[in-house]
């Protein structure tokens, strides 16, 4: 089974930056998409950014131009670089690995708080 360990969350000032990491252990056979989701209290979990096999990336409109998703294949790690952070970015961020058939794996989540 794949285990995902997230790190890098914390408290930052508006306009600041954070880099989230998602390290995977175990076989990633069948995985085609690696992504970051976020969920704030009382709100739906939403897709933030995704990277697909081959390197294509997708971003939510709200983070486009500020966030960058990347992958280090040798380290089996997915990153989310977050710049120009806003209070509305405050949420628990989850790493997700998914197959084209719809099954996948979730990380435990890491808290990101943007506040002055």
GROMACS .gro file of N, CA and C in nm:
model
  348
    1UNK      N    1   0.083  -0.119   0.000
    1UNK     CA    2   0.000   0.000   0.000
    1UNK      C    3   0.087   0.125   0.000
    2UNK      N    4   0.039   0.228  -0.066
    2UNK     CA    5   0.110   0.353  -0.073
    2UNK      C    6   0.081   0.435   0.052
    3UNK      N    7   0.185   0.488   0.114
    3UNK     CA    8   0.173   0.579   0.226
    3UNK      C    9   0.223   0.717   0.184
    4UNK      N   10   0.147   0.820   0.217
    4UNK     CA   11   0.182   0.956   0.183
    4UNK      C   12   0.207   1.036   0.310
    5UNK      N   13   0.320   1.104   0.316
    5UNK     CA   14   0.356   1.186   0.430
    5UNK      C   15   0.374   1.329   0.383
    6UNK      N   16   0.292   1.419   0.436
    6UNK     CA   17   0.296   1.560   0.399
    6UNK      C   18   0.372   1.640   0.504
    7UNK      N   19   0.437   1.746   0.458
    7UNK     CA   20   0.508   1.834   0.548
    7UNK      C   21   0.516   1.973   0.486
    8UNK      N   22   0.553   2.071   0.567
    8UNK     CA   23   0.576   2.206   0.518
    8UNK      C   24   0.470   2.308   0.553
    9UNK      N   25   0.359   2.263   0.611
    9UNK     CA   26   0.255   2.356   0.649
    9UNK      C   27   0.295   2.440   0.769
   10UNK      N   28   0.216   2.544   0.796
   10UNK     CA   29   0.245   2.630   0.908
   10UNK      C   30   0.171   2.760   0.900
   11UNK      N   31   0.213   2.855   0.982
   11UNK     CA   32   0.154   2.989   0.989
   11UNK      C   33   0.244   3.088   0.917
   12UNK      N   34   0.186   3.164   0.825
   12UNK     CA   35   0.260   3.265   0.752
   12UNK      C   36   0.180   3.394   0.741
   13UNK      N   37   0.250   3.504   0.719
   13UNK     CA   38   0.187   3.633   0.697
   13UNK      C   39   0.132   3.643   0.555
   14UNK      N   40   0.028   3.722   0.533
   14UNK     CA   41  -0.016   3.747   0.396
   14UNK      C   42   0.100   3.798   0.311
   15UNK      N   43   0.109   3.746   0.190
   15UNK     CA   44   0.220   3.779   0.102
   15UNK      C   45   0.339   3.688   0.116
   16UNK      N   46   0.338   3.603   0.217
   16UNK     CA   47   0.448   3.511   0.240
   16UNK      C   48   0.441   3.387   0.153
   17UNK      N   49   0.535   3.296   0.178
   17UNK     CA   50   0.547   3.175   0.097
   17UNK      C   51   0.562   3.052   0.184
   18UNK      N   52   0.515   2.939   0.133
   18UNK     CA   53   0.535   2.808   0.193
   18UNK      C   54   0.558   2.707   0.083
   19UNK      N   55   0.630   2.602   0.116
   19UNK     CA   56   0.650   2.491   0.024
   19UNK      C   57   0.605   2.363   0.090
   20UNK      N   58   0.502   2.300   0.035
   20UNK     CA   59   0.452   2.174   0.086
   20UNK      C   60   0.519   2.058   0.014
   21UNK      N   61   0.543   1.950   0.088
   21UNK     CA   62   0.602   1.830   0.031
   21UNK      C   63   0.512   1.711   0.060
   22UNK      N   64   0.506   1.618  -0.033
   22UNK     CA   65   0.431   1.494  -0.018
   22UNK      C   66   0.521   1.381  -0.063
   23UNK      N   67   0.571   1.305   0.033
   23UNK     CA   68   0.662   1.195   0.005
   23UNK      C   69   0.584   1.064   0.006
   24UNK      N   70   0.600   0.986  -0.099
   24UNK     CA   71   0.528   0.860  -0.113
   24UNK      C   72   0.621   0.742  -0.092
   25UNK      N   73   0.571   0.640  -0.023
   25UNK     CA   74   0.641   0.514  -0.009
   25UNK      C   75   0.551   0.402  -0.058
   26UNK      N   76   0.612   0.296  -0.109
   26UNK     CA   77   0.535   0.187  -0.167
   26UNK      C   78   0.523   0.204  -0.318
   27UNK      N   79   0.464   0.106  -0.381
   27UNK     CA   80   0.452   0.106  -0.526
   27UNK      C   81   0.350   0.208  -0.573
   28UNK      N   82   0.387   0.285  -0.674
   28UNK     CA   83   0.297   0.382  -0.734
   28UNK      C   84   0.243   0.331  -0.868
   29UNK      N   85   0.244   0.201  -0.886
   29UNK     CA   86   0.195   0.142  -1.009
   29UNK      C   87   0.051   0.184  -1.036
   30UNK      N   88   0.026   0.233  -1.155
   30UNK     CA   89  -0.107   0.272  -1.196
   30UNK      C   90  -0.142   0.418  -1.172
   31UNK      N   91  -0.057   0.491  -1.101
   31UNK     CA   92  -0.084   0.631  -1.071
   31UNK      C   93  -0.057   0.716  -1.194
   32UNK      N   94  -0.153   0.801  -1.228
   32UNK     CA   95  -0.139   0.889  -1.343
   32UNK      C   96  -0.145   1.037  -1.306
   33UNK      N   97  -0.202   1.069  -1.190
   33UNK     CA   98  -0.220   1.207  -1.151
   33UNK      C   99  -0.177   1.227  -1.007
   34UNK      N  100  -0.101   1.331  -0.983
   34UNK     CA  101  -0.063   1.370  -0.848
   34UNK      C  102  -0.114   1.512  -0.826
   35UNK      N  103  -0.177   1.534  -0.712
   35UNK     CA  104  -0.249   1.659  -0.694
   35UNK      C  105  -0.249   1.705  -0.549
   36UNK      N  106  -0.279   1.832  -0.531
   36UNK     CA  107  -0.303   1.891  -0.401
   36UNK      C  108  -0.446   1.942  -0.395
   37UNK      N  109  -0.516   1.906  -0.290
   37UNK     CA  110  -0.649   1.957  -0.260
   37UNK      C  111  -0.642   2.037  -0.130
   38UNK      N  112  -0.745   2.116  -0.104
   38UNK     CA  113  -0.754   2.185   0.023
   38UNK      C  114  -0.899   2.192   0.069
   39UNK      N  115  -0.916   2.202   0.199
   39UNK     CA  116  -1.048   2.210   0.257
   39UNK      C  117  -1.046   2.301   0.379
   40UNK      N  118  -1.129   2.402   0.375
   40UNK     CA  119  -1.148   2.491   0.488
   40UNK      C  120  -1.272   2.447   0.565
   41UNK      N  121  -1.281   2.478   0.696
   41UNK     CA  122  -1.398   2.438   0.774
   41UNK      C  123  -1.528   2.487   0.712
   42UNK      N  124  -1.624   2.397   0.699
   42UNK     CA  125  -1.754   2.431   0.644
   42UNK      C  126  -1.759   2.441   0.493
   43UNK      N  127  -1.649   2.411   0.426
   43UNK     CA  128  -1.644   2.421   0.281
   43UNK      C  129  -1.609   2.287   0.218
   44UNK      N  130  -1.638   2.276   0.090
   44UNK     CA  131  -1.607   2.155   0.014
   44UNK      C  132  -1.457   2.145  -0.010
   45UNK      N  133  -1.409   2.022  -0.017
   45UNK     CA  134  -1.271   2.001  -0.057
   45UNK      C  135  -1.258   2.036  -0.205
   46UNK      N  136  -1.156   2.113  -0.239
   46UNK     CA  137  -1.139   2.159  -0.375
   46UNK      C  138  -1.000   2.128  -0.429
   47UNK      N  139  -0.994   2.105  -0.557
   47UNK     CA  140  -0.867   2.082  -0.624
   47UNK      C  141  -0.791   2.213  -0.634
   48UNK      N  142  -0.665   2.211  -0.594
   48UNK     CA  143  -0.578   2.327  -0.601
   48UNK      C  144  -0.487   2.320  -0.723
   49UNK      N  145  -0.418   2.208  -0.737
   49UNK     CA  146  -0.323   2.191  -0.846
   49UNK      C  147  -0.304   2.043  -0.873
   50UNK      N  148  -0.274   2.009  -0.997
   50UNK     CA  149  -0.250   1.870  -1.035
   50UNK      C  150  -0.141   1.863  -1.140
   51UNK      N  151  -0.067   1.754  -1.135
   51UNK     CA  152   0.034   1.728  -1.236
   51UNK      C  153   0.009   1.587  -1.289
   52UNK      N  154   0.002   1.575  -1.420
   52UNK     CA  155  -0.031   1.450  -1.487
   52UNK      C  156   0.095   1.392  -1.550
   53UNK      N  157   0.098   1.259  -1.559
   53UNK     CA  158   0.210   1.192  -1.625
   53UNK      C  159   0.236   1.256  -1.761
   54UNK      N  160   0.360   1.294  -1.781
   54UNK     CA  161   0.396   1.369  -1.900
   54UNK      C  162   0.428   1.514  -1.870
   55UNK      N  163   0.386   1.561  -1.752
   55UNK     CA  164   0.424   1.693  -1.706
   55UNK      C  165   0.318   1.800  -1.715
   56UNK      N  166   0.205   1.773  -1.775
   56UNK     CA  167   0.099   1.874  -1.785
   56UNK      C  168   0.046   1.908  -1.647
   57UNK      N  169   0.020   2.035  -1.622
   57UNK     CA  170  -0.030   2.081  -1.493
   57UNK      C  171  -0.162   2.155  -1.508
   58UNK      N  172  -0.243   2.149  -1.402
   58UNK     CA  173  -0.368   2.222  -1.394
   58UNK      C  174  -0.374   2.294  -1.261
   59UNK      N  175  -0.433   2.414  -1.260
   59UNK     CA  176  -0.445   2.494  -1.139
   59UNK      C  177  -0.584   2.552  -1.127
   60UNK      N  178  -0.629   2.564  -1.002
   60UNK     CA  179  -0.750   2.639  -0.977
   60UNK      C  180  -0.727   2.785  -1.014
   61UNK      N  181  -0.831   2.850  -1.065
   61UNK     CA  182  -0.816   2.989  -1.105
   61UNK      C  183  -0.769   3.077  -0.989
   62UNK      N  184  -0.811   3.044  -0.868
   62UNK     CA  185  -0.779   3.125  -0.752
   62UNK      C  186  -0.631   3.123  -0.714
   63UNK      N  187  -0.557   3.023  -0.761
   63UNK     CA  188  -0.415   3.012  -0.726
   63UNK      C  189  -0.323   3.026  -0.846
   64UNK      N  190  -0.379   3.034  -0.964
   64UNK     CA  191  -0.298   3.042  -1.086
   64UNK      C  192  -0.207   3.165  -1.082
   65UNK      N  193  -0.081   3.142  -1.111
   65UNK     CA  194   0.017   3.249  -1.107
   65UNK      C  195   0.085   3.265  -0.974
   66UNK      N  196   0.030   3.203  -0.869
   66UNK     CA  197   0.089   3.211  -0.735
   66UNK      C  198   0.145   3.078  -0.687
   67UNK      N  199   0.080   2.967  -0.725
   67UNK     CA  200   0.121   2.834  -0.680
   67UNK      C  201   0.184   2.758  -0.796
   68UNK      N  202   0.278   2.670  -0.763
   68UNK     CA  203   0.341   2.585  -0.863
   68UNK      C  204   0.352   2.443  -0.810
   69UNK      N  205   0.300   2.347  -0.885
   69UNK     CA  206   0.313   2.206  -0.847
   69UNK      C  207   0.427   2.146  -0.927
   70UNK      N  208   0.505   2.060  -0.862
   70UNK     CA  209   0.616   1.994  -0.930
   70UNK      C  210   0.636   1.856  -0.871
   71UNK      N  211   0.718   1.777  -0.937
   71UNK     CA  212   0.740   1.639  -0.895
   71UNK      C  213   0.886   1.604  -0.911
   72UNK      N  214   0.942   1.536  -0.812
   72UNK     CA  215   1.076   1.481  -0.818
   72UNK      C  216   1.060   1.330  -0.826
   73UNK      N  217   1.074   1.275  -0.945
   73UNK     CA  218   1.051   1.133  -0.965
   73UNK      C  219   1.147   1.046  -0.884
   74UNK      N  220   1.273   1.087  -0.876
   74UNK     CA  221   1.373   1.009  -0.804
   74UNK      C  222   1.342   0.999  -0.656
   75UNK      N  223   1.282   1.103  -0.599
   75UNK     CA  224   1.249   1.105  -0.457
   75UNK      C  225   1.105   1.065  -0.428
   76UNK      N  226   1.028   1.035  -0.531
   76UNK     CA  227   0.886   1.002  -0.515
   76UNK      C  228   0.814   1.107  -0.432
   77UNK      N  229   0.840   1.232  -0.464
   77UNK     CA  230   0.788   1.344  -0.387
   77UNK      C  231   0.721   1.446  -0.477
   78UNK      N  232   0.606   1.496  -0.432
   78UNK     CA  233   0.534   1.602  -0.500
   78UNK      C  234   0.542   1.728  -0.414
   79UNK      N  235   0.560   1.841  -0.478
   79UNK     CA  236   0.574   1.967  -0.407
   79UNK      C  237   0.465   2.065  -0.450
   80UNK      N  238   0.433   2.155  -0.360
   80UNK     CA  239   0.347   2.268  -0.393
   80UNK      C  240   0.413   2.394  -0.338
   81UNK      N  241   0.467   2.474  -0.427
   81UNK     CA  242   0.526   2.602  -0.389
   81UNK      C  243   0.415   2.706  -0.390
   82UNK      N  244   0.394   2.770  -0.276
   82UNK     CA  245   0.287   2.867  -0.261
   82UNK      C  246   0.348   3.004  -0.231
   83UNK      N  247   0.327   3.098  -0.321
   83UNK     CA  248   0.376   3.234  -0.306
   83UNK      C  249   0.260   3.332  -0.298
   84UNK      N  250   0.290   3.452  -0.251
   84UNK     CA  251   0.189   3.558  -0.241
   84UNK      C  252   0.063   3.507  -0.172
   85UNK      N  253   0.081   3.443  -0.059
   85UNK     CA  254  -0.031   3.379   0.011
   85UNK      C  255  -0.131   3.482   0.062
   86UNK      N  256  -0.258   3.444   0.057
   86UNK     CA  257  -0.369   3.527   0.101
   86UNK      C  258  -0.442   3.458   0.215
   87UNK      N  259  -0.514   3.534   0.299
   87UNK     CA  260  -0.590   3.471   0.406
   87UNK      C  261  -0.688   3.364   0.356
   88UNK      N  262  -0.745   3.382   0.238
   88UNK     CA  263  -0.837   3.285   0.184
   88UNK      C  264  -0.771   3.154   0.142
   89UNK      N  265  -0.639   3.149   0.144
   89UNK     CA  266  -0.567   3.024   0.120
   89UNK      C  267  -0.563   2.935   0.244
   90UNK      N  268  -0.607   2.987   0.357
   90UNK     CA  269  -0.606   2.910   0.481
   90UNK      C  270  -0.695   2.787   0.468
   91UNK      N  271  -0.637   2.670   0.494
   91UNK     CA  272  -0.709   2.543   0.480
   91UNK      C  273  -0.616   2.430   0.520
   92UNK      N  274  -0.674   2.311   0.530
   92UNK     CA  275  -0.595   2.190   0.539
   92UNK      C  276  -0.567   2.143   0.397
   93UNK      N  277  -0.442   2.121   0.366
   93UNK     CA  278  -0.401   2.080   0.233
   93UNK      C  279  -0.371   1.930   0.232
   94UNK      N  280  -0.426   1.861   0.132
   94UNK     CA  281  -0.413   1.717   0.120
   94UNK      C  282  -0.345   1.680  -0.010
   95UNK      N  283  -0.252   1.587  -0.002
   95UNK     CA  284  -0.190   1.530  -0.119
   95UNK      C  285  -0.274   1.412  -0.168
   96UNK      N  286  -0.284   1.396  -0.299
   96UNK     CA  287  -0.362   1.288  -0.357
   96UNK      C  288  -0.289   1.229  -0.477
   97UNK      N  289  -0.284   1.096  -0.482
   97UNK     CA  290  -0.235   1.023  -0.598
   97UNK      C  291  -0.351   0.944  -0.653
   98UNK      N  292  -0.377   0.955  -0.783
   98UNK     CA  293  -0.495   0.892  -0.841
   98UNK      C  294  -0.461   0.820  -0.971
   99UNK      N  295  -0.540   0.717  -0.998
   99UNK     CA  296  -0.530   0.644  -1.123
   99UNK      C  297  -0.633   0.697  -1.221
  100UNK      N  298  -0.618   0.659  -1.347
  100UNK     CA  299  -0.715   0.700  -1.446
  100UNK      C  300  -0.850   0.633  -1.424
  101UNK      N  301  -0.852   0.523  -1.348
  101UNK     CA  302  -0.976   0.452  -1.318
  101UNK      C  303  -1.052   0.512  -1.199
  102UNK      N  304  -0.991   0.607  -1.128
  102UNK     CA  305  -1.061   0.675  -1.021
  102UNK      C  306  -1.020   0.639  -0.879
  103UNK      N  307  -0.942   0.532  -0.861
  103UNK     CA  308  -0.895   0.498  -0.727
  103UNK      C  309  -0.765   0.571  -0.697
  104UNK      N  310  -0.731   0.581  -0.569
  104UNK     CA  311  -0.608   0.649  -0.534
  104UNK      C  312  -0.580   0.648  -0.386
  105UNK      N  313  -0.495   0.743  -0.345
  105UNK     CA  314  -0.447   0.751  -0.208
  105UNK      C  315  -0.449   0.895  -0.160
  106UNK      N  316  -0.471   0.914  -0.030
  106UNK     CA  317  -0.474   1.045   0.031
  106UNK      C  318  -0.372   1.055   0.143
  107UNK      N  319  -0.312   1.172   0.155
  107UNK     CA  320  -0.229   1.202   0.269
  107UNK      C  321  -0.315   1.242   0.388
  108UNK      N  322  -0.250   1.263   0.503
  108UNK     CA  323  -0.323   1.293   0.626
  108UNK      C  324  -0.365   1.439   0.636
  109UNK      N  325  -0.307   1.524   0.554
  109UNK     CA  326  -0.337   1.666   0.555
  109UNK      C  327  -0.238   1.745   0.637
  110UNK      N  328  -0.212   1.867   0.594
  110UNK     CA  329  -0.125   1.958   0.667
  110UNK      C  330  -0.189   2.097   0.669
  111UNK      N  331  -0.189   2.160   0.784
  111UNK     CA  332  -0.257   2.288   0.803
  111UNK      C  333  -0.173   2.403   0.749
  112UNK      N  334  -0.236   2.488   0.670
  112UNK     CA  335  -0.177   2.613   0.624
  112UNK      C  336  -0.264   2.727   0.673
  113UNK      N  337  -0.205   2.817   0.749
  113UNK     CA  338  -0.278   2.932   0.802
  113UNK      C  339  -0.209   3.060   0.758
  114UNK      N  340  -0.283   3.148   0.692
  114UNK     CA  341  -0.231   3.275   0.644
  114UNK      C  342  -0.302   3.385   0.722
  115UNK      N  343  -0.228   3.453   0.807
  115UNK     CA  344  -0.288   3.553   0.895
  115UNK      C  345  -0.183   3.655   0.937
  116UNK      N  346  -0.228   3.778   0.955
  116UNK     CA  347  -0.141   3.882   1.006
  116UNK      C  348  -0.151   3.894   1.157
   0.00000   0.00000   0.00000
